[in-house]
PDB file of C-alpha atoms in Angstrom:
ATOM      1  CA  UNK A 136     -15.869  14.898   4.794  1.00 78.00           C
ATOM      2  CA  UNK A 137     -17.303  13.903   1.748  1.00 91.00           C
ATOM      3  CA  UNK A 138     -16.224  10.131   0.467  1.00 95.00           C
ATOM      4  CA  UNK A 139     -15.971   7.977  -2.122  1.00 95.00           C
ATOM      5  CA  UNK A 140     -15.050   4.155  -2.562  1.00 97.00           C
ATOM      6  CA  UNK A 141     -14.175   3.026  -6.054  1.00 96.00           C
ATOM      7  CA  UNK A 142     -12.582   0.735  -7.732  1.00 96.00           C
ATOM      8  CA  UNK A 143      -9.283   1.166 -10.044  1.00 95.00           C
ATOM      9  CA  UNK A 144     -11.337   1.154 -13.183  1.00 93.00           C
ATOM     10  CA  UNK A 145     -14.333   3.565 -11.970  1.00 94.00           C
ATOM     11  CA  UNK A 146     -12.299   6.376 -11.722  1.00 94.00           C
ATOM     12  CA  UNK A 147     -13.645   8.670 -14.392  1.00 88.00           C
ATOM     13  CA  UNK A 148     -11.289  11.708 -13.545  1.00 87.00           C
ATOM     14  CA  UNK A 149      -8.133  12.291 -11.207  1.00 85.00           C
ATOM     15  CA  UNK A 150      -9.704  13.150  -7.492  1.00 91.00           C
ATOM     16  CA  UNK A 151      -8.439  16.039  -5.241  1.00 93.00           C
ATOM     17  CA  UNK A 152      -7.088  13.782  -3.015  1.00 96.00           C
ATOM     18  CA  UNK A 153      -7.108   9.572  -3.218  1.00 96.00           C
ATOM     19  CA  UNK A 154      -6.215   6.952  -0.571  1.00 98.00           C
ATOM     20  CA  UNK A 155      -5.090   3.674  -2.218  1.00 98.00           C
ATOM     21  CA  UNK A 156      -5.827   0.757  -0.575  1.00 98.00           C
ATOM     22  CA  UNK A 157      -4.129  -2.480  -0.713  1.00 98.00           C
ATOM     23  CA  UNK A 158      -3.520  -4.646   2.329  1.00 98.00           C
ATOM     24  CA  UNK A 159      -3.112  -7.440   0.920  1.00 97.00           C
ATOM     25  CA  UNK A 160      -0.207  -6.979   0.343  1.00 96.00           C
ATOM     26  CA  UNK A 161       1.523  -4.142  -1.604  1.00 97.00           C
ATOM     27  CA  UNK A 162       0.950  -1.342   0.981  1.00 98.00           C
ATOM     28  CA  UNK A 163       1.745  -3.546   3.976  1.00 98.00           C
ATOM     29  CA  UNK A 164       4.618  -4.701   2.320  1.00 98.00           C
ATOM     30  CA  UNK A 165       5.501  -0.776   1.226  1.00 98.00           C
ATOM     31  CA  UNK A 166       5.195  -0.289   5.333  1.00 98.00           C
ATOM     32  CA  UNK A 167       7.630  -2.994   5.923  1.00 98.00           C
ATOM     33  CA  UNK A 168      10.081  -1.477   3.201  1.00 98.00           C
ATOM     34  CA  UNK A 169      10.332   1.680   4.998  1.00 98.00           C
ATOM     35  CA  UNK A 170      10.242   0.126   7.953  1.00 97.00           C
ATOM     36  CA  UNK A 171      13.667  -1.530   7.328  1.00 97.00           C
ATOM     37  CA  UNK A 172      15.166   1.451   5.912  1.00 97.00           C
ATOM     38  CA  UNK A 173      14.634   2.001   2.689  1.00 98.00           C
ATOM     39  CA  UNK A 174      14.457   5.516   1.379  1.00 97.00           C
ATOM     40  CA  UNK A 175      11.758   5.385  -1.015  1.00 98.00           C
ATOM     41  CA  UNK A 176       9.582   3.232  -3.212  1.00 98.00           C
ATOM     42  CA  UNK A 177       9.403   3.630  -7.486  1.00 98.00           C
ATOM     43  CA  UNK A 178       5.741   2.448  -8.388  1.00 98.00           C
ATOM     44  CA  UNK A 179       6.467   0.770 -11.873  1.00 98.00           C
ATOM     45  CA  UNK A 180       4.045   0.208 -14.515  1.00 96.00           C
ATOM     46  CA  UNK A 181       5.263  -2.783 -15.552  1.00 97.00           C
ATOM     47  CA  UNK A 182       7.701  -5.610 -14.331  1.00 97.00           C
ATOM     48  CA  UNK A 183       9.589  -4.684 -17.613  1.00 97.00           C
ATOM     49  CA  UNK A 184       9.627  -1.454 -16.486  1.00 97.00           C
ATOM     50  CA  UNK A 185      10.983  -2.628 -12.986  1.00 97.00           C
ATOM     51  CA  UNK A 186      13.560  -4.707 -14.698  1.00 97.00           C
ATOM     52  CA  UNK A 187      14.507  -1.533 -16.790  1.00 97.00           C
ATOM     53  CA  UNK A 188      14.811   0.350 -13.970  1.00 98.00           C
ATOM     54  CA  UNK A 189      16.788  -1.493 -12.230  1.00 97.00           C
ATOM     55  CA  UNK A 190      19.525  -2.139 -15.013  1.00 97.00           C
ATOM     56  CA  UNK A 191      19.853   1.513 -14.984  1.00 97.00           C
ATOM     57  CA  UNK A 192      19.746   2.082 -10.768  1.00 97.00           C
ATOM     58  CA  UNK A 193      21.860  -1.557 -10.311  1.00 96.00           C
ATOM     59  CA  UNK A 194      21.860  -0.191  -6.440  1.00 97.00           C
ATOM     60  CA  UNK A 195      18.492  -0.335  -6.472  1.00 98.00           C
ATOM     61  CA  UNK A 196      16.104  -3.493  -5.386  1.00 98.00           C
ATOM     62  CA  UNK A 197      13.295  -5.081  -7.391  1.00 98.00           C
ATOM     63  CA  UNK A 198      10.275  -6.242  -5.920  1.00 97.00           C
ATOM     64  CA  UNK A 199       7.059  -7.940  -7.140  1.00 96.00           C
ATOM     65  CA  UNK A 200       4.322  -9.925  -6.941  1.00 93.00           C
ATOM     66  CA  UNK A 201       4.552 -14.092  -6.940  1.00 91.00           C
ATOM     67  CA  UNK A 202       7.476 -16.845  -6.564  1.00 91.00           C
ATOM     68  CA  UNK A 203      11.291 -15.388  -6.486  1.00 91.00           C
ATOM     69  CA  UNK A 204      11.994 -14.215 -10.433  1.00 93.00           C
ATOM     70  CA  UNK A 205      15.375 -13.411 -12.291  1.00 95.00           C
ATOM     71  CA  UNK A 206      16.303  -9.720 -11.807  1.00 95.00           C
ATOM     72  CA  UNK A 207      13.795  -9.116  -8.868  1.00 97.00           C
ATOM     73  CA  UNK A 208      15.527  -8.881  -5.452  1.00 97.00           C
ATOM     74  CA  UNK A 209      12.426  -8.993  -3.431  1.00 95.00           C
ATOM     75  CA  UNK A 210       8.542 -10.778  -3.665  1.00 96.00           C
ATOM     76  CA  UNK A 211       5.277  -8.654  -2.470  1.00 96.00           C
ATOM     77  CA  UNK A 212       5.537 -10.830   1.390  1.00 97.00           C
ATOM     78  CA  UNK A 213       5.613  -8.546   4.435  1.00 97.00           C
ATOM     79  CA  UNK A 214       6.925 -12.043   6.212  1.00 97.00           C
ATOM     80  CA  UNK A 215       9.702 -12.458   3.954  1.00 96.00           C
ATOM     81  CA  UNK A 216      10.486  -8.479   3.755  1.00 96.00           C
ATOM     82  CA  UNK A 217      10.919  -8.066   7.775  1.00 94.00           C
ATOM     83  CA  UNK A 218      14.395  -9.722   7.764  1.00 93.00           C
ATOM     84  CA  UNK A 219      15.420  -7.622   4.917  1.00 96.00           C
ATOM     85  CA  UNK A 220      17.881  -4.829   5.818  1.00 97.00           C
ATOM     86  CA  UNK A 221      16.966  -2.245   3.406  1.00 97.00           C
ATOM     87  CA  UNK A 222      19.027   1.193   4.847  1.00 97.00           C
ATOM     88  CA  UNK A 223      19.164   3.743   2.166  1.00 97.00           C
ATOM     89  CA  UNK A 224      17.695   1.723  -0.345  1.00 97.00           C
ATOM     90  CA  UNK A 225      15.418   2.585  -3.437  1.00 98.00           C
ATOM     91  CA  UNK A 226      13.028  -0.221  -3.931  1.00 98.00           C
ATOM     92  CA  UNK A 227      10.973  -0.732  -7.053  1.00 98.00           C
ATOM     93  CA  UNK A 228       7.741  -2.288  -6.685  1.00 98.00           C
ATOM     94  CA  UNK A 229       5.527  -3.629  -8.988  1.00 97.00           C
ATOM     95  CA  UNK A 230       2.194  -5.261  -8.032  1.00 96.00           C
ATOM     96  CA  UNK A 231      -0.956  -6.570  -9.402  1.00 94.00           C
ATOM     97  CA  UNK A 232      -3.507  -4.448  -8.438  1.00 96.00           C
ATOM     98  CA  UNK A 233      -2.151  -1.925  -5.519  1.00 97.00           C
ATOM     99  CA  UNK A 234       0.821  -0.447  -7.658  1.00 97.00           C
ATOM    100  CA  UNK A 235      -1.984  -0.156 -10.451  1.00 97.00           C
ATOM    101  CA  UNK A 236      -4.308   1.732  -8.370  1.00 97.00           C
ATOM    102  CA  UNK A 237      -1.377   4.230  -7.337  1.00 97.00           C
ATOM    103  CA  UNK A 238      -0.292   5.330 -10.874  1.00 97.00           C
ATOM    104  CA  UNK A 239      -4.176   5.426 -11.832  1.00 96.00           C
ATOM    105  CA  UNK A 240      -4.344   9.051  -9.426  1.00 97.00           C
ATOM    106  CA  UNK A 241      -1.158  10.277 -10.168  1.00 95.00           C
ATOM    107  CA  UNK A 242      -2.583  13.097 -11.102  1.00 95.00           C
ATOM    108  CA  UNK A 243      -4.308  14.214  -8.208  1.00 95.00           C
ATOM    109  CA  UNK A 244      -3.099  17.099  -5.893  1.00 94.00           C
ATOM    110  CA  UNK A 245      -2.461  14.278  -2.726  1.00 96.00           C
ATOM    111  CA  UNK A 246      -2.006  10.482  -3.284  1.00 97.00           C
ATOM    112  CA  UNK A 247      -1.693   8.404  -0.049  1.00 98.00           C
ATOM    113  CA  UNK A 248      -1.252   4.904  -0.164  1.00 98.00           C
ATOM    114  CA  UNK A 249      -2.442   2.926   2.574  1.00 98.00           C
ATOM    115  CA  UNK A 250      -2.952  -0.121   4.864  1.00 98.00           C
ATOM    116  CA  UNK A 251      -3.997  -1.235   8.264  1.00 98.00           C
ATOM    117  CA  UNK A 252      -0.569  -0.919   9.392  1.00 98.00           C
ATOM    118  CA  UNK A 253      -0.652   2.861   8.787  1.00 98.00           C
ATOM    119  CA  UNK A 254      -4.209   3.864   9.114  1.00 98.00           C
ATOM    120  CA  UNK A 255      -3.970   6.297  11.908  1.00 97.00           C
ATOM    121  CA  UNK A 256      -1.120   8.000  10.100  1.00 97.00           C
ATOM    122  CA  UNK A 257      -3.390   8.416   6.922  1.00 97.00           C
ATOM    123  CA  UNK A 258      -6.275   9.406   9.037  1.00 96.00           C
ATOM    124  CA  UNK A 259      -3.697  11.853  11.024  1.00 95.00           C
ATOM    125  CA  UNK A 260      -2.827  13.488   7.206  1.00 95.00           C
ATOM    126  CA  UNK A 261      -5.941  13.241   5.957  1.00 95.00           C
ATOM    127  CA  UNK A 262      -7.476  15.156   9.023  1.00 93.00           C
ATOM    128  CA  UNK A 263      -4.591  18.239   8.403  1.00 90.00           C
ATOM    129  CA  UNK A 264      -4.809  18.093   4.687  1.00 84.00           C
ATOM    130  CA  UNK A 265      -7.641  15.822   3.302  1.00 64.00           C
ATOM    131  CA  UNK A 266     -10.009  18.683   2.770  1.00 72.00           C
ATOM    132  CA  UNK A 267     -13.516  18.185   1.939  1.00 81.00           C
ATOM    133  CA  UNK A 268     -13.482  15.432  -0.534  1.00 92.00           C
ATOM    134  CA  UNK A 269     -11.461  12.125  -0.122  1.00 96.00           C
ATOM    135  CA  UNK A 270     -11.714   9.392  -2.818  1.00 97.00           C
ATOM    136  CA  UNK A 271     -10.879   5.150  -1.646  1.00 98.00           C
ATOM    137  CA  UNK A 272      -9.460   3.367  -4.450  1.00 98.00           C
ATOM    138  CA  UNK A 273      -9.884   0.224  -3.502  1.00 98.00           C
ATOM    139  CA  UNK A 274      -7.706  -1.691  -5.885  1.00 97.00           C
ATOM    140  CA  UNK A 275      -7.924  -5.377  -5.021  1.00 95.00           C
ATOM    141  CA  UNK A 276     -10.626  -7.989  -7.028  1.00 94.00           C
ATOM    142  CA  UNK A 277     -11.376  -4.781  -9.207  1.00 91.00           C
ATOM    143  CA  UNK A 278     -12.676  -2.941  -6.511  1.00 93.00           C
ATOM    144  CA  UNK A 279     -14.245  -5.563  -4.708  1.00 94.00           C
ATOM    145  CA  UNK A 280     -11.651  -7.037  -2.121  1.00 97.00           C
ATOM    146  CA  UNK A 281     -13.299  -6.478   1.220  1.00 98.00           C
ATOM    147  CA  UNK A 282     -10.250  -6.443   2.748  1.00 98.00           C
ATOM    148  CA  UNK A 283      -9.498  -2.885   0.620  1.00 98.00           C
ATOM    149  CA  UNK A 284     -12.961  -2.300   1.575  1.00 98.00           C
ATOM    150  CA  UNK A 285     -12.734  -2.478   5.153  1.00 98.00           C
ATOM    151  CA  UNK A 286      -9.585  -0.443   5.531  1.00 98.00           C
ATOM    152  CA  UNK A 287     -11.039   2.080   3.572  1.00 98.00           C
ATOM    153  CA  UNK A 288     -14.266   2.641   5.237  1.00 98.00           C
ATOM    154  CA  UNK A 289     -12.163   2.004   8.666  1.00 98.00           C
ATOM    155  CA  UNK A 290      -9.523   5.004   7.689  1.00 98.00           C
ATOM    156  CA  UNK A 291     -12.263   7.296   6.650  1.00 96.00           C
ATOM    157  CA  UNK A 292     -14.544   6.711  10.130  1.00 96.00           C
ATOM    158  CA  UNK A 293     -11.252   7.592  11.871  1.00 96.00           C
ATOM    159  CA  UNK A 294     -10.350  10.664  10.252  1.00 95.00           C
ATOM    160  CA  UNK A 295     -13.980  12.113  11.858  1.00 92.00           C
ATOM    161  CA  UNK A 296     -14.106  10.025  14.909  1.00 93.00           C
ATOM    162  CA  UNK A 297     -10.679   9.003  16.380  1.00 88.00           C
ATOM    163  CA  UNK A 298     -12.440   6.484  18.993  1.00 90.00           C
ATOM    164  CA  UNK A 299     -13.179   4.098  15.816  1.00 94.00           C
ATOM    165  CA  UNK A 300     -12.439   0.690  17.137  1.00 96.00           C
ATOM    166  CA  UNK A 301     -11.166  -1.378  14.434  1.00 97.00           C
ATOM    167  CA  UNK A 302     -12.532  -5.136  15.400  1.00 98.00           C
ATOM    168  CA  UNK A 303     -15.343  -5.670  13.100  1.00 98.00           C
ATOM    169  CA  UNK A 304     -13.473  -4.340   9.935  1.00 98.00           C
ATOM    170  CA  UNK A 305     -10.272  -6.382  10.806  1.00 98.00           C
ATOM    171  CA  UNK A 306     -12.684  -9.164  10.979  1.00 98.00           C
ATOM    172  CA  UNK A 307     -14.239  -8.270   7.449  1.00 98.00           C
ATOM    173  CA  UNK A 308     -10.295  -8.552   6.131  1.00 98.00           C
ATOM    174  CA  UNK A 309      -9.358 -11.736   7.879  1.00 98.00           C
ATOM    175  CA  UNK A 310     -12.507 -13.289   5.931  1.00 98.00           C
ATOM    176  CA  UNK A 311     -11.937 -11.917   2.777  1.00 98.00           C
ATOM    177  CA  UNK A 312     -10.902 -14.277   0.319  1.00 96.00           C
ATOM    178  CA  UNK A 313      -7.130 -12.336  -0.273  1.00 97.00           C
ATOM    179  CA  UNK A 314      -6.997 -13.368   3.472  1.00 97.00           C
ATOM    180  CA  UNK A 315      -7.873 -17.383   2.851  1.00 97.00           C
ATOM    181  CA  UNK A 316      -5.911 -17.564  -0.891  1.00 95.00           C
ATOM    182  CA  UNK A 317      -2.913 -16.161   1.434  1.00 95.00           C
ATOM    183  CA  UNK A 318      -3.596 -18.552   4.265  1.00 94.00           C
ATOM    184  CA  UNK A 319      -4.128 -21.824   1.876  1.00 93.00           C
ATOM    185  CA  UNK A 320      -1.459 -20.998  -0.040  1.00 85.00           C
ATOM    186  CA  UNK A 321      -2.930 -20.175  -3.629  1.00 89.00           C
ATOM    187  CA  UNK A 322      -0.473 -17.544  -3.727  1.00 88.00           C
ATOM    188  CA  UNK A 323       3.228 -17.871  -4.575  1.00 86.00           C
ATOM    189  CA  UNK A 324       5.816 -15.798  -2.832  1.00 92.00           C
ATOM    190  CA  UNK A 325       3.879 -16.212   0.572  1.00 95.00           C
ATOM    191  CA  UNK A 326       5.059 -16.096   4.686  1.00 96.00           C
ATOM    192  CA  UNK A 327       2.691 -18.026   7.096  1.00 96.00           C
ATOM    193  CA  UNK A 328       2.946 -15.069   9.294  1.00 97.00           C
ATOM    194  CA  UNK A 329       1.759 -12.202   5.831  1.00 97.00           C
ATOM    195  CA  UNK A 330      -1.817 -12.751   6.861  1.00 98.00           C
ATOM    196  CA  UNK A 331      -1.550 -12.151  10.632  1.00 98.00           C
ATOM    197  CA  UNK A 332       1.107  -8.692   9.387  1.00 98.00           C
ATOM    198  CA  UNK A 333      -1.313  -7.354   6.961  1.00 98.00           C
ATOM    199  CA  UNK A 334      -4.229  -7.423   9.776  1.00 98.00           C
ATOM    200  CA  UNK A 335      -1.960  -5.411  12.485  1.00 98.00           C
ATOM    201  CA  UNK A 336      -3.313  -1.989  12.992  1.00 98.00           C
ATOM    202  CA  UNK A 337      -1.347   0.994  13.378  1.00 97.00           C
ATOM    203  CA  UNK A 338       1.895  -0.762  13.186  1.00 97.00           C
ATOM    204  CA  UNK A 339       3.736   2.016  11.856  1.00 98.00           C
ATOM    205  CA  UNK A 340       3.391   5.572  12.624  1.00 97.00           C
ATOM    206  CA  UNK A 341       3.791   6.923   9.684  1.00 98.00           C
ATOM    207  CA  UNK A 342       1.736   7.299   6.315  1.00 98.00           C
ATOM    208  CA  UNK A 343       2.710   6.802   2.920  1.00 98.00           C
ATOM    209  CA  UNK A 344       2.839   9.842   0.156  1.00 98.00           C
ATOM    210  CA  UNK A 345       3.145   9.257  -3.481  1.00 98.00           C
ATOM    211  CA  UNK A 346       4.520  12.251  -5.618  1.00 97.00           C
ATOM    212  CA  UNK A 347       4.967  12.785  -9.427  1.00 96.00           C
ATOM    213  CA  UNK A 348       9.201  12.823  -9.195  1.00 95.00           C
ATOM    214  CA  UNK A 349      10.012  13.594 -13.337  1.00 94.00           C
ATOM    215  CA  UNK A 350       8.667  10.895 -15.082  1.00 95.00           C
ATOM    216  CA  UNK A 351       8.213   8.083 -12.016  1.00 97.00           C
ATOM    217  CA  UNK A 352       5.698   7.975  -9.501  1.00 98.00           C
ATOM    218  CA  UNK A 353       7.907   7.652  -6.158  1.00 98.00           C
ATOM    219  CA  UNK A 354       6.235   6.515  -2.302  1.00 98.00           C
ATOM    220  CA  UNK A 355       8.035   8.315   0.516  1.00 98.00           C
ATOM    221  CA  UNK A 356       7.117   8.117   4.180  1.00 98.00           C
ATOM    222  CA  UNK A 357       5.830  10.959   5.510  1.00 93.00           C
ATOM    223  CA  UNK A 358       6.632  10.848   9.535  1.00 80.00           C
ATOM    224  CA  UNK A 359       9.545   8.858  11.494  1.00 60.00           C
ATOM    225  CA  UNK A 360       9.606   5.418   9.763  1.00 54.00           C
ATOM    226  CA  UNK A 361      11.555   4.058  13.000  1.00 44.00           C
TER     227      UNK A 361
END
């Protein structure tokens, strides 16, 4: 399989098929959403956008990056989202860099968005489906979060060698600087436990598919999200 590991901004043109990366914390937190019931997952643009979807969906939930904001339900913590019941929901998520990343490839033929939490999942998908060519976005620190990094590079080993033992690149993530900011507290809208979440490998058996529904880009499991 041939791969590629880019950053958000070097894409040049929409790949066959693209694995966004974001563990810290959009996709981990996307996990978690699913995870606690919710149906599926609008990637917004904007948080006006969010905000303006919401006003029209009032039954839907609001989610985004930072401290607790009027009109979002929800902040980007996997901590904070785990006590969240979230059955039949539609969740609209906004992020800094992961949701970015996602509506960047919306074009291409298969858009998975991924984490530690699902990597065997992706790797699962990517071996039935992938083809020949696979392209990383790595979306956090404009391509240069080694967290992203190491999940990528970790979910593409496993897609050709299934024995891939994950210690050294969950040890690249836990000390990447997403994982200290996270850890010290530079970031708002944080769990003490989001670090420890985002570093737990194949917590979910299920990966993460994001399709072109009319004019939004929508993030469905694909697999039993129980």
């Amino acid at each position: 399989m041939d791969t590629r590991f880019l950053g958000t901004a070097d894409l040049c043109e929409a790949p066959s098929v693209a694995v966004v990366v974001d563990v810290m914390r959009a996709f981990t937190v996307a996990a978690w959403a699913f995870a606690q019931g919710a149906e599926k997952i609008v990637l917004a643009e904007s948080l006006e956008e969010a905000l303006a979807l919401k006003a029209r969906h009032p039954d839907w939930m609001a989610l985004k990056d930072g401290p607790p904001a009027p009109g979002f339900d929800l902040v980007n913590s996997p901590g904070l989202l785990r006590s969240v019941d979230l059955g039949g929901r539609t969740v609209v998520q906004k992020t800094t860099a992961g949701t970015v990343g996602a509506l960047a490839v919306r074009e291409a033929s298969l858009v998975l968005c991924a984490g530690f939490v699902v990597a065997e999942a992706t790797a699962r998908l990517l071996r039935t489906r992938g083809g020949d060519s696979v392209t990383f976005v790595v979306t956090g620190e404009a391509g240069q979060a080694e967290e992203d990094l190491a999940c990528a590079q970790y979910i593409a080993r496993r897609t050709t060698e299934t024995g891939t033992d994950a210690a050294a690149y969950l040890r690249r993530a836990a000390d990447s600087r997403a994982a200290a900011e996270l850890a010290e507290g530079v970031r708002q809208g944080v769990h003490p436990d989001d670090v420890a979440l985002c570093l737990e490998v194949d917590r979910f058996p299920f990966a993460m598919v994001a399709t072109s529904e009319g004019s939004l880009m929508v993030l469905r499991p694909r697999g039993e999200p129980g």
